[in-house]
Short mmCIF file of C-alpha atoms in Angstrom, two decimals:
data_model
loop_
_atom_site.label_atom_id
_atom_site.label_comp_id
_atom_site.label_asym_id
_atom_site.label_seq_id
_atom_site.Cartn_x
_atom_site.Cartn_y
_atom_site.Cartn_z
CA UNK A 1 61.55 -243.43 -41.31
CA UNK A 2 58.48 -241.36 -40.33
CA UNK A 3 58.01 -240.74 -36.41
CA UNK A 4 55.38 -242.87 -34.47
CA UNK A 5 54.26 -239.43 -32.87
CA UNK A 6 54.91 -235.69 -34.38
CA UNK A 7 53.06 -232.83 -32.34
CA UNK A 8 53.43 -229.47 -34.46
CA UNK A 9 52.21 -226.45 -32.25
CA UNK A 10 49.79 -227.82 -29.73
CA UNK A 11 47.68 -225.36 -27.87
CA UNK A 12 45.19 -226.13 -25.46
CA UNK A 13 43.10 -223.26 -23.25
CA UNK A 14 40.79 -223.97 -20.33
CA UNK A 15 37.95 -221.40 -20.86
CA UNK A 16 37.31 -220.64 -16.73
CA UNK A 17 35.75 -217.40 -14.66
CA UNK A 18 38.88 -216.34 -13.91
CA UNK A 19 39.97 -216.07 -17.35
CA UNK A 20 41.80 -218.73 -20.07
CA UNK A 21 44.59 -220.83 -18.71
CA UNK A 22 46.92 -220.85 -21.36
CA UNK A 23 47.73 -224.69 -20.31
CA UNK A 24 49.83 -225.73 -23.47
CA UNK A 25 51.20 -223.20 -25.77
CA UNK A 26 52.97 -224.26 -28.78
CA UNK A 27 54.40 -227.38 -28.06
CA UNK A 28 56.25 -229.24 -31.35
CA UNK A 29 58.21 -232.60 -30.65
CA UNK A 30 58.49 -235.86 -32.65
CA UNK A 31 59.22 -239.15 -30.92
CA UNK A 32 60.31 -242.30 -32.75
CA UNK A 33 58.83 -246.26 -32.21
CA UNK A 34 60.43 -247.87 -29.51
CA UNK A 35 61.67 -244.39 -28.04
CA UNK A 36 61.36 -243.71 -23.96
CA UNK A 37 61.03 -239.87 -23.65
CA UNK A 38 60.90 -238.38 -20.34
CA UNK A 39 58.71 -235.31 -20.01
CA UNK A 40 59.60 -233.22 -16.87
CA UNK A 41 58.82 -229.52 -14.98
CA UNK A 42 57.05 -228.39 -12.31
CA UNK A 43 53.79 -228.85 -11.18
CA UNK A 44 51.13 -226.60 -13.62
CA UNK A 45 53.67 -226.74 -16.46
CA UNK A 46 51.36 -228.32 -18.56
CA UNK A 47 53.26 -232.00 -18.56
CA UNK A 48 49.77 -233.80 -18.09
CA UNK A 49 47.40 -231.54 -20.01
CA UNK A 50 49.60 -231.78 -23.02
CA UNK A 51 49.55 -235.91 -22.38
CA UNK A 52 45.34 -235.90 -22.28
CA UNK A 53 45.87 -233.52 -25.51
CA UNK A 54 47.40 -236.41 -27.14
CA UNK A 55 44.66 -239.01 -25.60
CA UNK A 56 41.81 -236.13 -26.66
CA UNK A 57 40.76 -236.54 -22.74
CA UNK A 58 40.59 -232.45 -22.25
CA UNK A 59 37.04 -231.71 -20.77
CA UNK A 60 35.28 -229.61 -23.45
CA UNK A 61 34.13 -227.52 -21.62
CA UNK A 62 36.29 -226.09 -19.88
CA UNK A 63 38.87 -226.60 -22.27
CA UNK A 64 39.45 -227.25 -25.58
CA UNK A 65 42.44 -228.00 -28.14
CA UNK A 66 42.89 -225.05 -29.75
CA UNK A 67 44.74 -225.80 -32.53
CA UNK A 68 48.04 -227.91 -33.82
CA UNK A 69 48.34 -231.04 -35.25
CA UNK A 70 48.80 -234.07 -33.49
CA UNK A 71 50.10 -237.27 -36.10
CA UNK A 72 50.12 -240.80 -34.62
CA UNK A 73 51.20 -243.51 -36.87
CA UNK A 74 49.97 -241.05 -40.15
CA UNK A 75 46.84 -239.97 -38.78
CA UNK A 76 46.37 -236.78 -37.35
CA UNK A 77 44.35 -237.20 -33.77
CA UNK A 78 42.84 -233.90 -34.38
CA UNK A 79 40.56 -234.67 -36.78
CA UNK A 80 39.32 -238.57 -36.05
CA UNK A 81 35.52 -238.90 -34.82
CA UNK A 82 34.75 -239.50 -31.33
CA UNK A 83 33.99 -243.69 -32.73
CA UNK A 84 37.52 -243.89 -34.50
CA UNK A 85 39.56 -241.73 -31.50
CA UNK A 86 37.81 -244.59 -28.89
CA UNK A 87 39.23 -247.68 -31.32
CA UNK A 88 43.00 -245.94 -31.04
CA UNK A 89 42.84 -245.43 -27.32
CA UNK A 90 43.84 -248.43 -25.22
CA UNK A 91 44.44 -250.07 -28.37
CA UNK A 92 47.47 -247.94 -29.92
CA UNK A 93 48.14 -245.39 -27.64
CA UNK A 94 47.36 -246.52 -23.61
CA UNK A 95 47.91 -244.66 -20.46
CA UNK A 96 48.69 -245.16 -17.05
CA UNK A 97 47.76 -242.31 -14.62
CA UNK A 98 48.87 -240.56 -11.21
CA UNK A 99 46.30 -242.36 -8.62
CA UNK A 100 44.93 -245.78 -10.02
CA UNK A 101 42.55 -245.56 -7.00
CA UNK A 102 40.88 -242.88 -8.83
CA UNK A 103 41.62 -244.68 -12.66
CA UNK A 104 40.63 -248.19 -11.45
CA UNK A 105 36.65 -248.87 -10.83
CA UNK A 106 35.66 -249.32 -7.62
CA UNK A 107 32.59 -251.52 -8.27
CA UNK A 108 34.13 -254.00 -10.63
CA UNK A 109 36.68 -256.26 -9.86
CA UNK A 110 40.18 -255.99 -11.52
CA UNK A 111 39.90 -258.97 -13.71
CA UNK A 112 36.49 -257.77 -14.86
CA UNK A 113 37.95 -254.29 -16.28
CA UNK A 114 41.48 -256.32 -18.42
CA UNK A 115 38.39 -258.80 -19.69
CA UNK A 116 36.20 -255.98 -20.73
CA UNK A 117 39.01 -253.99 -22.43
CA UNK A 118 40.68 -257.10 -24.53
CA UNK A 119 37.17 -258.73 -25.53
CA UNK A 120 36.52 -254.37 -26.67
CA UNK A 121 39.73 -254.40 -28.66
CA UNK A 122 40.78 -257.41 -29.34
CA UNK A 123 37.39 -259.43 -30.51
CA UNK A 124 38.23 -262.18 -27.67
CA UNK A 125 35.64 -264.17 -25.76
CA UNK A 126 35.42 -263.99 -21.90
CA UNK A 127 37.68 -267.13 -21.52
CA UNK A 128 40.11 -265.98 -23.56
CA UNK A 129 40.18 -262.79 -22.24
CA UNK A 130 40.04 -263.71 -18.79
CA UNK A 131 43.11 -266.28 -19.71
CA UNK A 132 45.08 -263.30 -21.10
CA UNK A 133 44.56 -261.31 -18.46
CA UNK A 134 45.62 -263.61 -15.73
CA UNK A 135 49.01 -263.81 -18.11
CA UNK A 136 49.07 -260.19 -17.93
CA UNK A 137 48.92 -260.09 -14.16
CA UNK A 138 51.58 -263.03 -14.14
CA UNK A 139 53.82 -260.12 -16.74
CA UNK A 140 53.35 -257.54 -14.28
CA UNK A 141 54.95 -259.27 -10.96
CA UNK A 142 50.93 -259.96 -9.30
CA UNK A 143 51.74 -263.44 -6.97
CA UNK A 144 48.74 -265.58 -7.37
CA UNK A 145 47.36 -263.45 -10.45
CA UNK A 146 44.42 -266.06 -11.57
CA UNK A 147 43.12 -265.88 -7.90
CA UNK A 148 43.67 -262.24 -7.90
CA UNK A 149 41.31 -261.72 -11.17
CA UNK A 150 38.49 -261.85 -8.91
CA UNK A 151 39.68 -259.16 -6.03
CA UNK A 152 38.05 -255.72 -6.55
CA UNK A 153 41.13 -252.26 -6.34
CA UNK A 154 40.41 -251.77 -2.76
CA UNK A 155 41.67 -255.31 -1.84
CA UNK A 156 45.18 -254.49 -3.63
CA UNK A 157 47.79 -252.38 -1.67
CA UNK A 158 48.95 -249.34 -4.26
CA UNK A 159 51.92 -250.40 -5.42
CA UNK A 160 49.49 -253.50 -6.83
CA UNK A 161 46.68 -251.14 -8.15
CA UNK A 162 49.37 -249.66 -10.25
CA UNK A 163 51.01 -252.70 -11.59
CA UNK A 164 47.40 -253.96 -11.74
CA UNK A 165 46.77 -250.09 -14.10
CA UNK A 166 50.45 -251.46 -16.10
CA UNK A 167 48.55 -254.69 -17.10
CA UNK A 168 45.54 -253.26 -18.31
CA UNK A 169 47.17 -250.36 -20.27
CA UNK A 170 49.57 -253.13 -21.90
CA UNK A 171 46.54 -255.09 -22.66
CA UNK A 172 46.08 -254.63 -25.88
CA UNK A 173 49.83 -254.21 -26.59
CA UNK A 174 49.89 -250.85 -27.40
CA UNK A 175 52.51 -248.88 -29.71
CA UNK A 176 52.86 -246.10 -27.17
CA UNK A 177 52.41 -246.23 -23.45
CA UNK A 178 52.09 -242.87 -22.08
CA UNK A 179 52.36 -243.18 -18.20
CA UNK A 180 51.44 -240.04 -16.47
CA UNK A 181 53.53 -239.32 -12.78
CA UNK A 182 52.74 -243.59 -11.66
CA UNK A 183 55.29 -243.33 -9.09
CA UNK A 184 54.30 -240.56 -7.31
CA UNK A 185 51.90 -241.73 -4.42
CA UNK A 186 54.31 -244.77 -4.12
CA UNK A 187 56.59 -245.25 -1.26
CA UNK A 188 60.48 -245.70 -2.67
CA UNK A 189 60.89 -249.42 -2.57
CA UNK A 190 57.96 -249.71 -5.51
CA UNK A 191 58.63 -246.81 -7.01
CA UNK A 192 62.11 -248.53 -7.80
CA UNK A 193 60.15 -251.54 -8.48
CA UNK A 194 57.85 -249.87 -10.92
CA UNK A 195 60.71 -248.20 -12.74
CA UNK A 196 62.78 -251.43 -13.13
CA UNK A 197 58.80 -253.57 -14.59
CA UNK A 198 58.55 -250.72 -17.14
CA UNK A 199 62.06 -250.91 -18.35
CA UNK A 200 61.96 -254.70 -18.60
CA UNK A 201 58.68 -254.64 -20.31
CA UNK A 202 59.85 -251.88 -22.99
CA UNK A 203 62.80 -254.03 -23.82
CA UNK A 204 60.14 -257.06 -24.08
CA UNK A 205 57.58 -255.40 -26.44
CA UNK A 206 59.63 -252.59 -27.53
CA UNK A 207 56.81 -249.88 -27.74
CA UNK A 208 57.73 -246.38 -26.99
CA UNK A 209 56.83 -244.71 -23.89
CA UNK A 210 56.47 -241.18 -22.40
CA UNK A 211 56.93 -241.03 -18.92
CA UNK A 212 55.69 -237.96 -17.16
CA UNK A 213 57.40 -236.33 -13.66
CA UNK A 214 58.46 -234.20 -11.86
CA UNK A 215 61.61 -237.12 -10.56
CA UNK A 216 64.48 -236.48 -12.65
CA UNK A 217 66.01 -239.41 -11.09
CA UNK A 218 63.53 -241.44 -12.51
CA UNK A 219 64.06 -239.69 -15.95
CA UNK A 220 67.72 -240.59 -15.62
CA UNK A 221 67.25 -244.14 -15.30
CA UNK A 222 64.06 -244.86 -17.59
CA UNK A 223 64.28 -242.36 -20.70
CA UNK A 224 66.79 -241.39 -23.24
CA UNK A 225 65.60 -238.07 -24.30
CA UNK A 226 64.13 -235.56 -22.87
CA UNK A 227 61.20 -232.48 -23.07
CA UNK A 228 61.75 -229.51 -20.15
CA UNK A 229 58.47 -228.04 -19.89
CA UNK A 230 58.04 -224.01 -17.79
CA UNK A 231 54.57 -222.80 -18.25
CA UNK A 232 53.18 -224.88 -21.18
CA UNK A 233 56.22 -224.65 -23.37
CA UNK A 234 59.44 -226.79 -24.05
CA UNK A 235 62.38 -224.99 -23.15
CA UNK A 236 65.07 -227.60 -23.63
CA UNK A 237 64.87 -230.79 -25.06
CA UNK A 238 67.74 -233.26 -26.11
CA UNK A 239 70.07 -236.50 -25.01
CA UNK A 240 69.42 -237.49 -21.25
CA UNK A 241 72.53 -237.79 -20.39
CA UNK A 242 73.34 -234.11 -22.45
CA UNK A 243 71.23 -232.01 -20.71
CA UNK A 244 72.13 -233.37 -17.23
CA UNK A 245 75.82 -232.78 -18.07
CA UNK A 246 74.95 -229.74 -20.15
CA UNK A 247 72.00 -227.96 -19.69
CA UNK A 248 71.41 -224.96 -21.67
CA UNK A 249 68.62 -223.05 -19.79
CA UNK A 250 68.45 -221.53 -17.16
CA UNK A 251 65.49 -223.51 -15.63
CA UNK A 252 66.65 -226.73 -16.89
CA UNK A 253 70.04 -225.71 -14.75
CA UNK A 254 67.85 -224.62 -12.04
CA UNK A 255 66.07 -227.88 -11.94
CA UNK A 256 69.01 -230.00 -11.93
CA UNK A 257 70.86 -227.87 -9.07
CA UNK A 258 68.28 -228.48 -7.07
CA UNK A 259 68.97 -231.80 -6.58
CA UNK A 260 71.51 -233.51 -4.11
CA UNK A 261 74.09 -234.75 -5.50
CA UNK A 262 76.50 -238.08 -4.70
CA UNK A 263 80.00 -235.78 -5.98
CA UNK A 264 79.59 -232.81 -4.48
CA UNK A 265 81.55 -232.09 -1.43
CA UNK A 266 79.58 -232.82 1.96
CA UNK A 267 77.51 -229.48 3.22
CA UNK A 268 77.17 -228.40 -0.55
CA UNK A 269 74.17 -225.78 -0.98
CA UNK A 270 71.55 -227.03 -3.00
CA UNK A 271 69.98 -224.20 -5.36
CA UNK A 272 66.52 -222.75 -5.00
CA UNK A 273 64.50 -221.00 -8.23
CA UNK A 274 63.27 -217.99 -6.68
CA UNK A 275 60.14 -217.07 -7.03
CA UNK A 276 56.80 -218.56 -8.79
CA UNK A 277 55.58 -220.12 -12.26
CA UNK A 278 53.75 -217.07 -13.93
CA UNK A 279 50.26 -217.28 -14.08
CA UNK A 280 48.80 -219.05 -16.66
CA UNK A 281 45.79 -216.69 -17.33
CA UNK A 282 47.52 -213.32 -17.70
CA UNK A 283 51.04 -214.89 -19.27
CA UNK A 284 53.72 -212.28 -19.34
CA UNK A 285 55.02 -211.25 -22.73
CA UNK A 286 58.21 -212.68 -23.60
CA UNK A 287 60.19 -215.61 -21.75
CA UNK A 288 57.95 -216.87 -19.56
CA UNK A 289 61.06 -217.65 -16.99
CA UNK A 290 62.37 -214.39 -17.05
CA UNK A 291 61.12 -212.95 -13.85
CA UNK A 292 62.56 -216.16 -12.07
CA UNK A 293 66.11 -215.85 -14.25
CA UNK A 294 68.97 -214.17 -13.26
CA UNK A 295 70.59 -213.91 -16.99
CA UNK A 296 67.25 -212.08 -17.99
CA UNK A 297 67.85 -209.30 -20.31
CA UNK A 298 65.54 -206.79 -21.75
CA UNK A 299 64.72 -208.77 -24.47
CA UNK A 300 64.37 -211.79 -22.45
CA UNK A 301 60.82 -209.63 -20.89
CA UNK A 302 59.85 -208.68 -24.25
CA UNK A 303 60.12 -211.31 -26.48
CA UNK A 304 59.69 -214.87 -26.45
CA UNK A 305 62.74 -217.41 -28.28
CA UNK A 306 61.60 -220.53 -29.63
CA UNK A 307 63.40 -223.77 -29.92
CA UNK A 308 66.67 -223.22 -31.48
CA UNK A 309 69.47 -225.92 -32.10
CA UNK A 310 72.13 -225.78 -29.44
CA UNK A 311 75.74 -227.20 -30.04
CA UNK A 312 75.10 -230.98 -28.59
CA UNK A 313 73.32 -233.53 -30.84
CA UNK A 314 69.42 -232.84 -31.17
CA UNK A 315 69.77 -230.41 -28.51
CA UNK A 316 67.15 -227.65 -28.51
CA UNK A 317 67.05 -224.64 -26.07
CA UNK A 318 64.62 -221.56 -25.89
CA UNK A 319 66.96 -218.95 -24.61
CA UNK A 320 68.05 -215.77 -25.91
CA UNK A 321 71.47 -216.18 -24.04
CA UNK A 322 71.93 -219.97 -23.65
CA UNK A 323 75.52 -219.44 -25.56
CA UNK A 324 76.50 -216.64 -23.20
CA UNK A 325 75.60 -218.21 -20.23
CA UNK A 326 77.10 -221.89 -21.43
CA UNK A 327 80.53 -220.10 -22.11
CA UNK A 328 80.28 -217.98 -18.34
CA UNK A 329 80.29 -214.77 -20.01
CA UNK A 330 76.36 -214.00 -18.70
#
């Protein structure tokens, strides 16, 4: 069976003053229907520029898809018009972003914006819509959600807005729900809740979803596989529950070290990646972890590995020594 999404070497450049960020550089993943992939790294690592890739959102100018293919459900995104690209998102492919403050209008009132996108996709009329959207409301946990219809964003608190973001992006029941860091301006209580809606509602519609963050907790709960992104590449991708148990590279390790842990022994040191991300507009040749990496070889500054198969099921790393450095002998 054919993947709902295949990306084959995605590059996208923002053309600035002070140079071309190199923001995504080569990126190549497929994900299947119904799949939750978790996409995770540090701020700048190109997690959401490779997501508005996908959505053809990137600003032109400054920046601009370079080249790469990107094939949902057969078609390649690339190379739709501006008219057909508008008819897949929201429709097929929907997204959920960072601040719905910023993603929700101000001027309009909530119901207004889930009537105006189901009577755009789906050919409903205003009662229907406005019917469907009170249900969708209702799916999302909104008390009250027919009396709500008529409150504008500033009148929900932000855990709402971004349940109120969930209902419009599921709207038109979308094959693939990309949601973009939703958590992250939420306090922990509804970021938990938010977590738990999405998982229900996956197992409900079964569409796939990418969820993009920097909270590998999150990851652990909500996805099955994952992409590592450093510096607009994947460096390790596989199995959730391999690459927590198993990571191959030496950011992914560095990453998951960094977080407290419940079996560790009390006063355990948590690990700190020295250092800083390179800099996107004068990229270092080779690895582009290697001045942060204490396995770094010679090579490792010279040239760059791509994805290559590691032991584990559909695990891929992009290290020169990942077998060295598995086995201790680094």
């Amino acid at each position: 069976m054919e993947p709902l999404l295949k990306i084959k070497d995605l590059q996208t450049r923002f053309y600035t003053d002070d140079g071309v960020v190199h923001a995504v550089n080569g990126v190549s993943y497929d994900m299947d229907a119904g799949e939750t992939l978790g996409v995770v790294g540090e701020s700048g690592c190109g997690k959401s520029v490779h997501a508005l890739s996908i959505m053809r959102l990137i600003p032109d100018p400054p920046g601009k898809i370079e080249s790469g293919e990107i094939i949902f459900d057969g078609r390649d995104l690339l190379k739709l018009s501006e008219a057909e690209i508008r008819h897949v998102r929201g429709k097929d492919i929907a997204m959920v972003f960072q601040d719905p403050m910023s993603s929700l209008n101000p001027v309009y009132t909530v119901g207004f914006q889930i009537v105006e996108t189901l009577m755009l996709h789906k050919n409903m009329n205003k009662n229907e819509a406005r019917d469907r959207a009170g249900e969708l409301l209702t799916l999302v946990g909104i008390p009250a959600a027919n009396k709500r219809l008529d409150d504008y964003p500033h009148q929900f608190s932000g855990g709402m807005r971004q349940r109120a973001m969930i209902a419009m992006a599921l709207s038109c029941e979308p094959k693939l729900l990309i949601a973009d860091e939703p958590t992250t301006a939420l306090d922990v209580t509804i970021q938990a809740q938010i977590v738990d809606l999405v998982n229900r509602l996956q197992e409900n519609l079964g569409m796939a979803i990418m969820w993009i963050t920097h909270d590998l907790g999150v990851v652990a709960e909500l996805a099955r596989k994952i992409n590592v992104m450093y510096a607009g590449r994947i460096v390790e991708r596989g199995q959730v529950e391999d690459i927590y148990k198993n990571p191959r590279h030496p950011y992914t390790m560095g990453l998951l070290g960094s977080l407290p842990r419940l079996d560790e022994a009390p006063g355990t040191k948590l690990v700190a990646i020295p250092g800083l991300p390179p800099d996107l507009v004068d990229l270092p040749p080779g690895c582009p972890f290697a001045a942060r990496c204490g396995f770094r070889r010679d090579r490792c500054l010279e040239e760059t590995q791509e994805l290559v198969p590691a032991e584990l099921r559909d695990h891929l790393v992009a290290c020169w020594r990942w077998q060295e450095i598995t086995r201790g002998k680094a």
